[in-house]
XYZ file of C-alpha atoms in Angstrom:
248
model
C 0.008 -0.047 -0.124
C 1.259 3.456 -0.850
C 1.318 6.253 1.775
C -1.486 8.789 1.960
C 0.832 11.448 0.603
C 1.717 9.482 -2.439
C -1.879 8.528 -3.021
C -2.979 12.159 -2.769
C -0.125 13.225 -5.198
C -1.210 10.641 -7.739
C -4.844 11.682 -7.524
C -3.838 15.316 -8.005
C -2.153 14.424 -11.223
C -5.506 13.422 -12.685
C -6.052 17.175 -13.116
C -4.222 19.439 -15.487
C -3.572 22.256 -13.064
C -1.588 19.920 -10.741
C 0.251 18.312 -13.733
C 1.323 21.879 -14.534
C 2.093 22.911 -10.909
C 4.245 19.759 -10.308
C 5.570 19.344 -13.816
C 4.632 15.745 -13.690
C 2.142 13.318 -15.416
C 0.710 9.947 -15.008
C 1.513 6.846 -17.148
C -0.829 3.974 -16.798
C -0.715 0.240 -18.035
C 2.182 -2.117 -18.337
C 3.125 -1.316 -21.975
C 3.132 2.547 -21.398
C 5.166 2.163 -18.244
C 7.659 -0.139 -20.012
C 8.027 2.383 -22.862
C 8.477 5.213 -20.270
C 11.314 3.219 -18.353
C 13.271 2.497 -21.733
C 12.898 6.147 -22.840
C 14.868 9.258 -22.062
C 12.009 10.817 -19.994
C 12.570 10.956 -16.256
C 10.603 8.690 -13.937
C 9.737 9.807 -10.581
C 7.918 6.849 -9.064
C 6.636 3.460 -10.152
C 3.518 1.778 -8.445
C 3.289 -1.793 -9.516
C 1.639 -5.193 -8.758
C 4.053 -7.998 -7.524
C 3.458 -10.113 -10.681
C 4.342 -7.312 -12.956
C 7.344 -6.104 -10.973
C 8.949 -9.467 -11.410
C 8.482 -9.103 -15.243
C 10.135 -5.612 -15.430
C 12.660 -5.919 -12.648
C 15.631 -5.587 -14.916
C 14.100 -2.291 -16.305
C 13.455 -0.653 -12.879
C 16.259 1.933 -12.118
C 17.564 1.657 -8.548
C 17.207 5.454 -8.102
C 13.480 5.399 -8.569
C 11.036 4.523 -5.636
C 8.888 1.457 -6.431
C 5.787 0.619 -4.467
C 4.177 -2.878 -4.701
C 0.385 -2.785 -4.461
C -2.650 -5.006 -5.171
C -4.572 -4.705 -8.487
C -7.406 -3.249 -6.599
C -5.193 -0.494 -4.982
C -3.570 0.275 -8.355
C -6.967 0.635 -10.088
C -8.298 3.065 -7.418
C -5.151 5.284 -7.724
C -5.446 5.666 -11.616
C -7.989 6.477 -14.125
C -8.310 3.051 -15.836
C -11.333 0.945 -15.297
C -8.970 -1.941 -14.537
C -5.268 -1.825 -14.126
C -3.498 -5.158 -13.396
C 0.096 -3.998 -14.092
C 1.566 -0.649 -13.384
C 1.384 3.075 -12.993
C 4.277 5.559 -13.094
C 4.747 9.259 -12.322
C 6.975 10.927 -15.011
C 8.309 14.359 -15.276
C 7.086 16.531 -18.056
C 9.765 16.650 -20.633
C 11.580 19.889 -21.243
C 10.249 21.661 -24.302
C 12.318 21.498 -27.505
C 12.746 24.416 -29.784
C 9.993 24.777 -32.254
C 11.616 25.429 -35.670
C 9.483 24.489 -38.692
C 11.960 23.876 -41.510
C 11.922 22.644 -45.277
C 12.008 18.924 -45.480
C 10.016 18.337 -42.318
C 6.326 18.133 -41.655
C 4.543 19.155 -38.313
C 1.010 18.174 -37.439
C -1.000 21.010 -35.762
C -4.315 20.379 -33.935
C -7.021 23.076 -33.680
C -9.595 22.394 -30.944
C -9.362 18.672 -30.916
C -10.931 18.237 -27.629
C -11.154 14.318 -27.274
C -8.099 13.060 -25.492
C -8.371 9.742 -27.267
C -8.156 11.513 -30.530
C -5.230 13.744 -29.540
C -3.334 10.553 -28.315
C -4.069 8.702 -31.523
C -2.818 11.734 -33.549
C 0.418 11.744 -31.570
C 0.754 8.117 -32.348
C 0.228 8.753 -36.061
C 2.942 11.453 -35.882
C 5.198 8.782 -34.373
C 4.374 6.260 -37.302
C 5.176 8.712 -40.018
C 8.201 10.219 -38.209
C 6.832 13.815 -38.124
C 8.815 16.560 -36.494
C 6.272 16.867 -33.765
C 2.614 18.007 -32.862
C 1.494 21.416 -32.008
C -1.741 21.547 -29.971
C -3.890 24.598 -29.685
C -4.567 25.861 -26.228
C -8.151 24.599 -26.589
C -7.093 21.007 -27.400
C -7.232 18.119 -24.847
C -4.207 18.139 -22.705
C -1.522 16.056 -24.310
C -0.321 14.975 -20.952
C -3.807 13.855 -19.558
C -3.865 10.220 -18.559
C -6.333 9.252 -21.283
C -4.268 11.042 -23.976
C -1.054 9.409 -22.848
C -2.659 5.915 -22.773
C -3.862 6.532 -26.432
C -0.510 7.280 -27.685
C 0.458 3.646 -26.977
C 3.968 4.702 -25.914
C 4.494 7.383 -28.567
C 4.425 10.078 -25.866
C 8.044 9.116 -25.242
C 9.065 9.854 -28.836
C 7.089 12.665 -30.334
C 7.774 16.329 -29.354
C 4.513 18.217 -28.412
C 4.043 21.904 -27.974
C 1.033 23.917 -26.899
C 0.574 27.286 -28.585
C -1.938 30.025 -29.297
C -2.310 28.538 -32.855
C -3.271 31.520 -35.067
C -0.454 33.665 -33.590
C 2.011 30.852 -34.084
C 0.970 30.190 -37.744
C 1.491 33.775 -38.619
C 5.131 33.415 -37.480
C 5.862 30.471 -39.860
C 8.174 31.298 -42.722
C 6.171 32.300 -45.871
C 8.009 29.680 -48.069
C 6.634 26.801 -45.891
C 3.118 25.617 -46.863
C 0.342 25.344 -44.440
C -2.213 22.734 -45.215
C -5.614 22.227 -43.747
C -8.307 19.497 -44.050
C -11.439 21.273 -45.575
C -14.525 19.907 -47.223
C -14.120 22.458 -49.979
C -10.314 21.743 -50.531
C -8.591 20.020 -53.474
C -9.009 16.392 -53.936
C -6.009 14.957 -52.025
C -5.679 11.977 -54.465
C -5.023 14.232 -57.303
C -2.153 16.221 -55.726
C 1.573 15.405 -55.362
C 2.321 16.455 -51.888
C 5.747 16.765 -50.204
C 6.279 16.262 -46.450
C 7.200 19.775 -45.523
C 5.371 22.564 -43.707
C 2.401 22.190 -41.434
C -0.670 20.051 -41.649
C -3.649 21.388 -39.556
C -6.522 19.021 -38.374
C -9.565 20.650 -36.899
C -12.352 19.632 -34.607
C -14.405 16.759 -35.962
C -17.670 18.660 -35.300
C -16.592 22.238 -36.298
C -13.609 21.952 -38.543
C -10.994 24.607 -38.467
C -11.561 27.859 -36.547
C -11.832 30.905 -38.915
C -8.648 32.468 -37.459
C -6.725 29.207 -38.290
C -8.409 28.761 -41.565
C -7.197 32.263 -42.567
C -3.666 31.066 -42.320
C -4.006 28.224 -44.821
C -1.960 28.210 -48.126
C -3.680 25.007 -49.355
C -6.795 23.277 -48.515
C -7.138 19.413 -48.729
C -10.261 17.256 -49.141
C -10.619 13.517 -48.838
C -13.374 12.573 -51.389
C -15.971 10.057 -50.176
C -18.347 7.860 -52.121
C -20.872 6.785 -49.371
C -23.344 8.434 -47.044
C -21.315 9.144 -43.948
C -21.447 12.679 -42.812
C -17.891 12.969 -41.728
C -14.581 11.037 -40.770
C -13.136 10.761 -37.402
C -10.173 13.359 -37.196
C -7.509 10.753 -36.551
C -8.655 8.667 -39.559
C -8.707 11.854 -41.702
C -5.234 12.692 -40.621
C -3.981 9.158 -41.462
C -5.329 9.347 -44.998
C -3.932 12.831 -45.576
C -0.506 11.925 -44.108
C -0.306 8.785 -46.331
C -0.783 11.012 -49.261
C 2.149 13.165 -48.234
C 4.417 10.084 -47.943
C 3.099 7.811 -50.791
C 5.977 8.959 -53.136
C 8.766 8.816 -50.613
């Protein structure tokens, strides 16, 4: 059993204001904790069941406190409906310089408020080797437990920034293209795209905000043949990204 102070700290990190105050976040589930321990991110504490502790004993750094708890105790500490393996507290990574450059593609998210979608988009950025993900200040927190879980470990590899998006887009060098998903854009299947600049994905329900839309240099559309009203934002991003890299 963990101490009351540790339990209070873990519960506090469920909320964004305390993640920012303590510069720390939660990582839940065995796969994600293993990814954390093998990454360059700093681990503050590991809380683990005895069975799982035996499996990852070689990965546990001697300098990190480890608490052994029951599955029930572990589940009560975290946000998952059922956690049979591990939970860790990690330090928020130091922000890297955000420098868009020719030959690299950044993914920007405009008011994507679902943490599962934000996590999946970070995972997509990892899959395609993007330079990183910029989240508007109105996106779901990239360090929320549900977001981190949805990245499936990609949170350890993909640089993430939070910015006031319209202001940041206006600072992008004019020679770098700014693409946006738009129902009235050009058919993406008829274009030859190069992975350079910024690709912006908007909210599934509302699309891009007018201030962000005004910064676009090219609008991209995924043509459909059926009756569906829209595509999930992460599915749309995957289709668009594949078109950027199909000739690579």
